[in-house]
mmCIF file with all atom_site columns, C-alpha atoms in Angstrom:
data_model
loop_
_atom_site.group_PDB
_atom_site.id
_atom_site.type_symbol
_atom_site.label_atom_id
_atom_site.label_alt_id
_atom_site.label_comp_id
_atom_site.label_asym_id
_atom_site.label_entity_id
_atom_site.label_seq_id
_atom_site.pdbx_PDB_ins_code
_atom_site.Cartn_x
_atom_site.Cartn_y
_atom_site.Cartn_z
_atom_site.occupancy
_atom_site.B_iso_or_equiv
_atom_site.pdbx_formal_charge
_atom_site.auth_seq_id
_atom_site.auth_comp_id
_atom_site.auth_asym_id
_atom_site.auth_atom_id
_atom_site.pdbx_PDB_model_num
ATOM 1   C CA . UNK A 1 1   ? 17.819 -8.751 -9.754  1.00 0.00 ? 536 UNK A CA 1
ATOM 2   C CA . UNK A 1 2   ? 17.984 -5.005 -10.383 1.00 0.00 ? 537 UNK A CA 1
ATOM 3   C CA . UNK A 1 3   ? 21.374 -3.318 -10.013 1.00 0.00 ? 538 UNK A CA 1
ATOM 4   C CA . UNK A 1 4   ? 21.668 -1.111 -6.934  1.00 0.00 ? 539 UNK A CA 1
ATOM 5   C CA . UNK A 1 5   ? 22.951 1.887  -8.907  1.00 0.00 ? 540 UNK A CA 1
ATOM 6   C CA . UNK A 1 6   ? 20.949 3.237  -11.849 1.00 0.00 ? 541 UNK A CA 1
ATOM 7   C CA . UNK A 1 7   ? 22.072 6.160  -14.038 1.00 0.00 ? 542 UNK A CA 1
ATOM 8   C CA . UNK A 1 8   ? 19.852 8.187  -16.377 1.00 0.00 ? 543 UNK A CA 1
ATOM 9   C CA . UNK A 1 9   ? 21.539 9.603  -19.483 1.00 0.00 ? 544 UNK A CA 1
ATOM 10  C CA . UNK A 1 10  ? 20.285 11.671 -22.412 1.00 0.00 ? 545 UNK A CA 1
ATOM 11  C CA . UNK A 1 11  ? 22.808 10.509 -25.001 1.00 0.00 ? 546 UNK A CA 1
ATOM 12  C CA . UNK A 1 12  ? 24.719 7.384  -26.033 1.00 0.00 ? 547 UNK A CA 1
ATOM 13  C CA . UNK A 1 13  ? 27.882 9.447  -25.542 1.00 0.00 ? 548 UNK A CA 1
ATOM 14  C CA . UNK A 1 14  ? 27.405 9.185  -21.784 1.00 0.00 ? 549 UNK A CA 1
ATOM 15  C CA . UNK A 1 15  ? 27.304 5.402  -22.041 1.00 0.00 ? 550 UNK A CA 1
ATOM 16  C CA . UNK A 1 16  ? 30.618 5.495  -23.902 1.00 0.00 ? 551 UNK A CA 1
ATOM 17  C CA . UNK A 1 17  ? 32.074 7.304  -20.895 1.00 0.00 ? 552 UNK A CA 1
ATOM 18  C CA . UNK A 1 18  ? 30.299 5.593  -17.985 1.00 0.00 ? 553 UNK A CA 1
ATOM 19  C CA . UNK A 1 19  ? 29.939 1.953  -19.026 1.00 0.00 ? 554 UNK A CA 1
ATOM 20  C CA . UNK A 1 20  ? 33.728 1.427  -18.908 1.00 0.00 ? 555 UNK A CA 1
ATOM 21  C CA . UNK A 1 21  ? 33.610 2.592  -15.263 1.00 0.00 ? 556 UNK A CA 1
ATOM 22  C CA . UNK A 1 22  ? 31.449 -0.424 -14.457 1.00 0.00 ? 557 UNK A CA 1
ATOM 23  C CA . UNK A 1 23  ? 27.940 1.000  -14.950 1.00 0.00 ? 558 UNK A CA 1
ATOM 24  C CA . UNK A 1 24  ? 25.526 -1.915 -15.357 1.00 0.00 ? 559 UNK A CA 1
ATOM 25  C CA . UNK A 1 25  ? 22.092 -0.239 -15.335 1.00 0.00 ? 560 UNK A CA 1
ATOM 26  C CA . UNK A 1 26  ? 21.206 2.892  -17.285 1.00 0.00 ? 561 UNK A CA 1
ATOM 27  C CA . UNK A 1 27  ? 18.132 4.601  -18.677 1.00 0.00 ? 562 UNK A CA 1
ATOM 28  C CA . UNK A 1 28  ? 18.161 6.442  -21.975 1.00 0.00 ? 563 UNK A CA 1
ATOM 29  C CA . UNK A 1 29  ? 15.875 9.470  -21.656 1.00 0.00 ? 564 UNK A CA 1
ATOM 30  C CA . UNK A 1 30  ? 15.714 11.394 -24.928 1.00 0.00 ? 565 UNK A CA 1
ATOM 31  C CA . UNK A 1 31  ? 13.324 14.285 -25.451 1.00 0.00 ? 566 UNK A CA 1
ATOM 32  C CA . UNK A 1 32  ? 12.440 16.403 -28.477 1.00 0.00 ? 567 UNK A CA 1
ATOM 33  C CA . UNK A 1 33  ? 14.036 14.373 -31.264 1.00 0.00 ? 568 UNK A CA 1
ATOM 34  C CA . UNK A 1 34  ? 12.626 13.282 -34.609 1.00 0.00 ? 569 UNK A CA 1
ATOM 35  C CA . UNK A 1 35  ? 11.689 9.611  -34.984 1.00 0.00 ? 570 UNK A CA 1
ATOM 36  C CA . UNK A 1 36  ? 14.731 9.023  -37.178 1.00 0.00 ? 571 UNK A CA 1
ATOM 37  C CA . UNK A 1 37  ? 17.128 10.614 -34.708 1.00 0.00 ? 572 UNK A CA 1
ATOM 38  C CA . UNK A 1 38  ? 15.491 8.806  -31.801 1.00 0.00 ? 573 UNK A CA 1
ATOM 39  C CA . UNK A 1 39  ? 15.831 5.449  -33.537 1.00 0.00 ? 574 UNK A CA 1
ATOM 40  C CA . UNK A 1 40  ? 19.466 6.082  -34.451 1.00 0.00 ? 575 UNK A CA 1
ATOM 41  C CA . UNK A 1 41  ? 20.439 7.258  -30.958 1.00 0.00 ? 576 UNK A CA 1
ATOM 42  C CA . UNK A 1 42  ? 18.574 4.418  -29.258 1.00 0.00 ? 577 UNK A CA 1
ATOM 43  C CA . UNK A 1 43  ? 20.130 1.817  -31.534 1.00 0.00 ? 578 UNK A CA 1
ATOM 44  C CA . UNK A 1 44  ? 23.612 3.178  -30.813 1.00 0.00 ? 579 UNK A CA 1
ATOM 45  C CA . UNK A 1 45  ? 22.927 3.273  -27.073 1.00 0.00 ? 580 UNK A CA 1
ATOM 46  C CA . UNK A 1 46  ? 21.775 -0.351 -27.097 1.00 0.00 ? 581 UNK A CA 1
ATOM 47  C CA . UNK A 1 47  ? 24.940 -1.399 -28.951 1.00 0.00 ? 582 UNK A CA 1
ATOM 48  C CA . UNK A 1 48  ? 27.188 0.373  -26.443 1.00 0.00 ? 583 UNK A CA 1
ATOM 49  C CA . UNK A 1 49  ? 25.295 -0.949 -23.431 1.00 0.00 ? 584 UNK A CA 1
ATOM 50  C CA . UNK A 1 50  ? 25.299 -4.533 -24.698 1.00 0.00 ? 585 UNK A CA 1
ATOM 51  C CA . UNK A 1 51  ? 29.023 -4.388 -25.420 1.00 0.00 ? 586 UNK A CA 1
ATOM 52  C CA . UNK A 1 52  ? 29.555 -3.557 -21.732 1.00 0.00 ? 587 UNK A CA 1
ATOM 53  C CA . UNK A 1 53  ? 26.917 -5.915 -20.266 1.00 0.00 ? 588 UNK A CA 1
ATOM 54  C CA . UNK A 1 54  ? 24.922 -2.881 -19.156 1.00 0.00 ? 589 UNK A CA 1
ATOM 55  C CA . UNK A 1 55  ? 21.139 -3.184 -18.976 1.00 0.00 ? 590 UNK A CA 1
ATOM 56  C CA . UNK A 1 56  ? 19.600 -0.285 -20.908 1.00 0.00 ? 591 UNK A CA 1
ATOM 57  C CA . UNK A 1 57  ? 16.089 0.920  -20.083 1.00 0.00 ? 592 UNK A CA 1
ATOM 58  C CA . UNK A 1 58  ? 14.356 3.000  -22.763 1.00 0.00 ? 593 UNK A CA 1
ATOM 59  C CA . UNK A 1 59  ? 12.339 5.896  -21.332 1.00 0.00 ? 594 UNK A CA 1
ATOM 60  C CA . UNK A 1 60  ? 8.899  6.664  -22.831 1.00 0.00 ? 595 UNK A CA 1
ATOM 61  C CA . UNK A 1 61  ? 9.514  5.459  -26.377 1.00 0.00 ? 596 UNK A CA 1
ATOM 62  C CA . UNK A 1 62  ? 8.042  1.989  -26.085 1.00 0.00 ? 597 UNK A CA 1
ATOM 63  C CA . UNK A 1 63  ? 7.431  1.496  -29.813 1.00 0.00 ? 598 UNK A CA 1
ATOM 64  C CA . UNK A 1 64  ? 11.083 2.224  -30.566 1.00 0.00 ? 599 UNK A CA 1
ATOM 65  C CA . UNK A 1 65  ? 12.099 -0.109 -27.741 1.00 0.00 ? 600 UNK A CA 1
ATOM 66  C CA . UNK A 1 66  ? 10.026 -2.911 -29.282 1.00 0.00 ? 601 UNK A CA 1
ATOM 67  C CA . UNK A 1 67  ? 11.270 -2.205 -32.825 1.00 0.00 ? 602 UNK A CA 1
ATOM 68  C CA . UNK A 1 68  ? 14.924 -2.300 -31.755 1.00 0.00 ? 603 UNK A CA 1
ATOM 69  C CA . UNK A 1 69  ? 14.625 -5.366 -29.520 1.00 0.00 ? 604 UNK A CA 1
ATOM 70  C CA . UNK A 1 70  ? 15.324 -3.592 -26.243 1.00 0.00 ? 605 UNK A CA 1
ATOM 71  C CA . UNK A 1 71  ? 14.861 -5.551 -23.028 1.00 0.00 ? 606 UNK A CA 1
ATOM 72  C CA . UNK A 1 72  ? 13.399 -2.794 -20.827 1.00 0.00 ? 607 UNK A CA 1
ATOM 73  C CA . UNK A 1 73  ? 11.125 0.214  -21.030 1.00 0.00 ? 608 UNK A CA 1
ATOM 74  C CA . UNK A 1 74  ? 10.281 2.829  -18.386 1.00 0.00 ? 609 UNK A CA 1
ATOM 75  C CA . UNK A 1 75  ? 6.961  4.680  -18.349 1.00 0.00 ? 610 UNK A CA 1
ATOM 76  C CA . UNK A 1 76  ? 5.902  7.738  -16.410 1.00 0.00 ? 611 UNK A CA 1
ATOM 77  C CA . UNK A 1 77  ? 2.302  8.113  -15.335 1.00 0.00 ? 612 UNK A CA 1
ATOM 78  C CA . UNK A 1 78  ? 1.453  10.266 -18.354 1.00 0.00 ? 613 UNK A CA 1
ATOM 79  C CA . UNK A 1 79  ? 3.022  7.637  -20.630 1.00 0.00 ? 614 UNK A CA 1
ATOM 80  C CA . UNK A 1 80  ? 0.713  4.997  -19.169 1.00 0.00 ? 615 UNK A CA 1
ATOM 81  C CA . UNK A 1 81  ? -2.196 6.986  -20.639 1.00 0.00 ? 616 UNK A CA 1
ATOM 82  C CA . UNK A 1 82  ? -1.036 6.253  -24.187 1.00 0.00 ? 617 UNK A CA 1
ATOM 83  C CA . UNK A 1 83  ? 1.257  3.213  -23.992 1.00 0.00 ? 618 UNK A CA 1
ATOM 84  C CA . UNK A 1 84  ? 0.089  -0.228 -25.064 1.00 0.00 ? 619 UNK A CA 1
ATOM 85  C CA . UNK A 1 85  ? 1.269  -2.211 -22.055 1.00 0.00 ? 620 UNK A CA 1
ATOM 86  C CA . UNK A 1 86  ? -0.056 -5.456 -23.573 1.00 0.00 ? 621 UNK A CA 1
ATOM 87  C CA . UNK A 1 87  ? 2.116  -4.896 -26.654 1.00 0.00 ? 622 UNK A CA 1
ATOM 88  C CA . UNK A 1 88  ? 5.109  -4.110 -24.438 1.00 0.00 ? 623 UNK A CA 1
ATOM 89  C CA . UNK A 1 89  ? 4.597  -7.354 -22.504 1.00 0.00 ? 624 UNK A CA 1
ATOM 90  C CA . UNK A 1 90  ? 3.888  -9.390 -25.656 1.00 0.00 ? 625 UNK A CA 1
ATOM 91  C CA . UNK A 1 91  ? 7.253  -8.219 -27.017 1.00 0.00 ? 626 UNK A CA 1
ATOM 92  C CA . UNK A 1 92  ? 8.890  -9.572 -23.866 1.00 0.00 ? 627 UNK A CA 1
ATOM 93  C CA . UNK A 1 93  ? 10.029 -6.244 -22.453 1.00 0.00 ? 628 UNK A CA 1
ATOM 94  C CA . UNK A 1 94  ? 10.386 -5.670 -18.744 1.00 0.00 ? 629 UNK A CA 1
ATOM 95  C CA . UNK A 1 95  ? 8.642  -2.594 -17.381 1.00 0.00 ? 630 UNK A CA 1
ATOM 96  C CA . UNK A 1 96  ? 9.481  0.095  -14.831 1.00 0.00 ? 631 UNK A CA 1
ATOM 97  C CA . UNK A 1 97  ? 6.916  2.693  -13.774 1.00 0.00 ? 632 UNK A CA 1
ATOM 98  C CA . UNK A 1 98  ? 7.254  6.072  -12.013 1.00 0.00 ? 633 UNK A CA 1
ATOM 99  C CA . UNK A 1 99  ? 5.098  6.852  -8.975  1.00 0.00 ? 634 UNK A CA 1
ATOM 100 C CA . UNK A 1 100 ? 4.619  9.902  -6.765  1.00 0.00 ? 635 UNK A CA 1
ATOM 101 C CA . UNK A 1 101 ? 1.280  9.350  -5.001  1.00 0.00 ? 636 UNK A CA 1
ATOM 102 C CA . UNK A 1 102 ? -0.790 6.563  -3.461  1.00 0.00 ? 637 UNK A CA 1
ATOM 103 C CA . UNK A 1 103 ? -3.137 6.560  -6.456  1.00 0.00 ? 638 UNK A CA 1
ATOM 104 C CA . UNK A 1 104 ? -0.209 6.310  -8.852  1.00 0.00 ? 639 UNK A CA 1
ATOM 105 C CA . UNK A 1 105 ? 1.230  3.417  -6.873  1.00 0.00 ? 640 UNK A CA 1
ATOM 106 C CA . UNK A 1 106 ? -2.077 1.546  -7.123  1.00 0.00 ? 641 UNK A CA 1
ATOM 107 C CA . UNK A 1 107 ? -2.229 2.255  -10.848 1.00 0.00 ? 642 UNK A CA 1
ATOM 108 C CA . UNK A 1 108 ? 1.353  1.099  -11.372 1.00 0.00 ? 643 UNK A CA 1
ATOM 109 C CA . UNK A 1 109 ? 0.811  -2.119 -9.449  1.00 0.00 ? 644 UNK A CA 1
ATOM 110 C CA . UNK A 1 110 ? -2.150 -2.994 -11.668 1.00 0.00 ? 645 UNK A CA 1
ATOM 111 C CA . UNK A 1 111 ? 0.391  -3.384 -14.511 1.00 0.00 ? 646 UNK A CA 1
ATOM 112 C CA . UNK A 1 112 ? 2.565  -5.849 -12.540 1.00 0.00 ? 647 UNK A CA 1
ATOM 113 C CA . UNK A 1 113 ? 5.787  -3.867 -13.149 1.00 0.00 ? 648 UNK A CA 1
ATOM 114 C CA . UNK A 1 114 ? 9.313  -5.219 -12.848 1.00 0.00 ? 649 UNK A CA 1
ATOM 115 C CA . UNK A 1 115 ? 10.226 -2.226 -10.703 1.00 0.00 ? 650 UNK A CA 1
ATOM 116 C CA . UNK A 1 116 ? 8.502  0.816  -9.254  1.00 0.00 ? 651 UNK A CA 1
ATOM 117 C CA . UNK A 1 117 ? 10.284 4.166  -9.037  1.00 0.00 ? 652 UNK A CA 1
ATOM 118 C CA . UNK A 1 118 ? 9.431  6.609  -6.256  1.00 0.00 ? 653 UNK A CA 1
ATOM 119 C CA . UNK A 1 119 ? 10.396 10.249 -6.380  1.00 0.00 ? 654 UNK A CA 1
ATOM 120 C CA . UNK A 1 120 ? 11.512 12.824 -5.898  1.00 0.00 ? 655 UNK A CA 1
ATOM 121 C CA . UNK A 1 121 ? 13.044 11.650 -2.638  1.00 0.00 ? 656 UNK A CA 1
ATOM 122 C CA . UNK A 1 122 ? 14.665 15.046 -2.066  1.00 0.00 ? 657 UNK A CA 1
ATOM 123 C CA . UNK A 1 123 ? 14.161 18.388 -3.877  1.00 0.00 ? 658 UNK A CA 1
ATOM 124 C CA . UNK A 1 124 ? 14.983 17.679 -7.505  1.00 0.00 ? 659 UNK A CA 1
ATOM 125 C CA . UNK A 1 125 ? 18.119 19.306 -8.901  1.00 0.00 ? 660 UNK A CA 1
ATOM 126 C CA . UNK A 1 126 ? 17.886 18.543 -12.601 1.00 0.00 ? 661 UNK A CA 1
ATOM 127 C CA . UNK A 1 127 ? 14.334 19.419 -13.612 1.00 0.00 ? 662 UNK A CA 1
ATOM 128 C CA . UNK A 1 128 ? 11.081 21.012 -12.479 1.00 0.00 ? 663 UNK A CA 1
ATOM 129 C CA . UNK A 1 129 ? 8.770  18.534 -10.806 1.00 0.00 ? 664 UNK A CA 1
ATOM 130 C CA . UNK A 1 130 ? 5.198  18.921 -9.650  1.00 0.00 ? 665 UNK A CA 1
ATOM 131 C CA . UNK A 1 131 ? 5.551  16.813 -6.527  1.00 0.00 ? 666 UNK A CA 1
ATOM 132 C CA . UNK A 1 132 ? 6.871  17.562 -3.057  1.00 0.00 ? 667 UNK A CA 1
ATOM 133 C CA . UNK A 1 133 ? 9.890  15.575 -1.827  1.00 0.00 ? 668 UNK A CA 1
ATOM 134 C CA . UNK A 1 134 ? 8.862  12.118 -0.684  1.00 0.00 ? 669 UNK A CA 1
ATOM 135 C CA . UNK A 1 135 ? 11.512 11.643 2.006   1.00 0.00 ? 670 UNK A CA 1
ATOM 136 C CA . UNK A 1 136 ? 12.953 8.503  3.549   1.00 0.00 ? 671 UNK A CA 1
ATOM 137 C CA . UNK A 1 137 ? 9.776  7.464  5.386   1.00 0.00 ? 672 UNK A CA 1
ATOM 138 C CA . UNK A 1 138 ? 7.892  7.143  2.113   1.00 0.00 ? 673 UNK A CA 1
ATOM 139 C CA . UNK A 1 139 ? 10.554 4.721  0.834   1.00 0.00 ? 674 UNK A CA 1
ATOM 140 C CA . UNK A 1 140 ? 9.896  2.467  3.811   1.00 0.00 ? 675 UNK A CA 1
ATOM 141 C CA . UNK A 1 141 ? 6.114  2.724  3.309   1.00 0.00 ? 676 UNK A CA 1
ATOM 142 C CA . UNK A 1 142 ? 6.282  1.932  -0.414  1.00 0.00 ? 677 UNK A CA 1
ATOM 143 C CA . UNK A 1 143 ? 8.608  -1.010 0.255   1.00 0.00 ? 678 UNK A CA 1
ATOM 144 C CA . UNK A 1 144 ? 6.018  -2.722 2.468   1.00 0.00 ? 679 UNK A CA 1
ATOM 145 C CA . UNK A 1 145 ? 3.375  -2.400 -0.257  1.00 0.00 ? 680 UNK A CA 1
ATOM 146 C CA . UNK A 1 146 ? 5.158  -3.766 -3.307  1.00 0.00 ? 681 UNK A CA 1
ATOM 147 C CA . UNK A 1 147 ? 6.647  -7.112 -4.266  1.00 0.00 ? 682 UNK A CA 1
ATOM 148 C CA . UNK A 1 148 ? 8.943  -5.836 -7.034  1.00 0.00 ? 683 UNK A CA 1
ATOM 149 C CA . UNK A 1 149 ? 12.174 -3.840 -6.589  1.00 0.00 ? 684 UNK A CA 1
ATOM 150 C CA . UNK A 1 150 ? 11.853 -0.208 -5.454  1.00 0.00 ? 685 UNK A CA 1
ATOM 151 C CA . UNK A 1 151 ? 13.927 2.492  -7.155  1.00 0.00 ? 686 UNK A CA 1
ATOM 152 C CA . UNK A 1 152 ? 14.512 5.801  -5.337  1.00 0.00 ? 687 UNK A CA 1
ATOM 153 C CA . UNK A 1 153 ? 15.021 8.847  -7.566  1.00 0.00 ? 688 UNK A CA 1
ATOM 154 C CA . UNK A 1 154 ? 15.132 12.631 -7.341  1.00 0.00 ? 689 UNK A CA 1
ATOM 155 C CA . UNK A 1 155 ? 17.612 15.059 -5.799  1.00 0.00 ? 690 UNK A CA 1
ATOM 156 C CA . UNK A 1 156 ? 19.820 12.280 -4.451  1.00 0.00 ? 691 UNK A CA 1
ATOM 157 C CA . UNK A 1 157 ? 23.501 12.806 -3.739  1.00 0.00 ? 692 UNK A CA 1
ATOM 158 C CA . UNK A 1 158 ? 26.096 10.118 -3.171  1.00 0.00 ? 693 UNK A CA 1
ATOM 159 C CA . UNK A 1 159 ? 26.437 11.190 0.441   1.00 0.00 ? 694 UNK A CA 1
ATOM 160 C CA . UNK A 1 160 ? 22.789 10.160 1.033   1.00 0.00 ? 695 UNK A CA 1
ATOM 161 C CA . UNK A 1 161 ? 23.079 6.694  -0.481  1.00 0.00 ? 696 UNK A CA 1
ATOM 162 C CA . UNK A 1 162 ? 23.541 4.720  2.734   1.00 0.00 ? 697 UNK A CA 1
ATOM 163 C CA . UNK A 1 163 ? 20.418 6.133  4.404   1.00 0.00 ? 698 UNK A CA 1
ATOM 164 C CA . UNK A 1 164 ? 18.339 5.530  1.277   1.00 0.00 ? 699 UNK A CA 1
ATOM 165 C CA . UNK A 1 165 ? 19.392 1.898  1.020   1.00 0.00 ? 700 UNK A CA 1
ATOM 166 C CA . UNK A 1 166 ? 18.753 1.509  4.745   1.00 0.00 ? 701 UNK A CA 1
ATOM 167 C CA . UNK A 1 167 ? 15.243 2.957  4.302   1.00 0.00 ? 702 UNK A CA 1
ATOM 168 C CA . UNK A 1 168 ? 14.462 0.122  1.888   1.00 0.00 ? 703 UNK A CA 1
ATOM 169 C CA . UNK A 1 169 ? 15.375 1.199  -1.651  1.00 0.00 ? 704 UNK A CA 1
ATOM 170 C CA . UNK A 1 170 ? 16.653 -1.657 -3.795  1.00 0.00 ? 705 UNK A CA 1
ATOM 171 C CA . UNK A 1 171 ? 18.204 0.737  -6.298  1.00 0.00 ? 706 UNK A CA 1
ATOM 172 C CA . UNK A 1 172 ? 19.087 4.437  -6.438  1.00 0.00 ? 707 UNK A CA 1
ATOM 173 C CA . UNK A 1 173 ? 18.665 6.322  -9.701  1.00 0.00 ? 708 UNK A CA 1
ATOM 174 C CA . UNK A 1 174 ? 20.477 9.591  -10.348 1.00 0.00 ? 709 UNK A CA 1
ATOM 175 C CA . UNK A 1 175 ? 21.013 12.063 -13.122 1.00 0.00 ? 710 UNK A CA 1
ATOM 176 C CA . UNK A 1 176 ? 22.604 15.310 -11.977 1.00 0.00 ? 711 UNK A CA 1
ATOM 177 C CA . UNK A 1 177 ? 24.810 13.918 -9.232  1.00 0.00 ? 712 UNK A CA 1
ATOM 178 C CA . UNK A 1 178 ? 26.963 12.164 -11.826 1.00 0.00 ? 713 UNK A CA 1
ATOM 179 C CA . UNK A 1 179 ? 26.379 14.061 -15.069 1.00 0.00 ? 714 UNK A CA 1
ATOM 180 C CA . UNK A 1 180 ? 26.914 17.523 -13.566 1.00 0.00 ? 715 UNK A CA 1
ATOM 181 C CA . UNK A 1 181 ? 29.941 16.490 -11.525 1.00 0.00 ? 716 UNK A CA 1
ATOM 182 C CA . UNK A 1 182 ? 33.326 17.953 -12.449 1.00 0.00 ? 717 UNK A CA 1
ATOM 183 C CA . UNK A 1 183 ? 34.530 14.365 -12.999 1.00 0.00 ? 718 UNK A CA 1
ATOM 184 C CA . UNK A 1 184 ? 31.515 12.240 -13.983 1.00 0.00 ? 719 UNK A CA 1
ATOM 185 C CA . UNK A 1 185 ? 33.597 9.075  -14.433 1.00 0.00 ? 720 UNK A CA 1
ATOM 186 C CA . UNK A 1 186 ? 35.015 9.307  -10.921 1.00 0.00 ? 721 UNK A CA 1
ATOM 187 C CA . UNK A 1 187 ? 31.598 10.115 -9.463  1.00 0.00 ? 722 UNK A CA 1
ATOM 188 C CA . UNK A 1 188 ? 30.116 7.089  -11.232 1.00 0.00 ? 723 UNK A CA 1
ATOM 189 C CA . UNK A 1 189 ? 32.858 4.855  -9.815  1.00 0.00 ? 724 UNK A CA 1
ATOM 190 C CA . UNK A 1 190 ? 32.187 6.238  -6.340  1.00 0.00 ? 725 UNK A CA 1
ATOM 191 C CA . UNK A 1 191 ? 28.476 5.428  -6.709  1.00 0.00 ? 726 UNK A CA 1
ATOM 192 C CA . UNK A 1 192 ? 29.260 1.928  -7.840  1.00 0.00 ? 727 UNK A CA 1
ATOM 193 C CA . UNK A 1 193 ? 31.517 1.399  -4.845  1.00 0.00 ? 728 UNK A CA 1
ATOM 194 C CA . UNK A 1 194 ? 28.895 2.793  -2.446  1.00 0.00 ? 729 UNK A CA 1
ATOM 195 C CA . UNK A 1 195 ? 26.172 0.607  -3.922  1.00 0.00 ? 730 UNK A CA 1
ATOM 196 C CA . UNK A 1 196 ? 28.239 -2.551 -3.594  1.00 0.00 ? 731 UNK A CA 1
ATOM 197 C CA . UNK A 1 197 ? 28.525 -2.311 0.194   1.00 0.00 ? 732 UNK A CA 1
#
């Protein structure tokens, strides 16, 4: 069963801070690093996560995930163009896939993912995205069409958590709402409390 709160981080240092707060599901999203740096950072992140019984999902870098014995990988639609999903499955990894449109949902489902992410639910705060906000109704629609857990992501604040869970999301994934907070540890704890109700 997927945890109800899901945090994306860009460094193992965040796991050092947030895992002790009780974080049990995180994604490591590292961009623009050499292979050596990527391998080193991913290895360290896996060590920290495992020490805290936190499930770590590796974003994009499926070969590194396989090499280091990770349990999960997350692919965006553009990553599906180049990823070897058969190799990912043969290695025993679980798979999450991003979706934004009906066509992308159909494509994702063809890979029998372990979760499907839908976003952005609200206007994204942390990065430029090419898709309009999906809104709560789309969560409910997606939920009726899939058999795996549904992850809501994009522009979400803690104060919106209850309505997103009510709409049908199994898990809520955030970046900015915790990492840009004045007290990320406290914000993470508040998310964990909200997601346990």
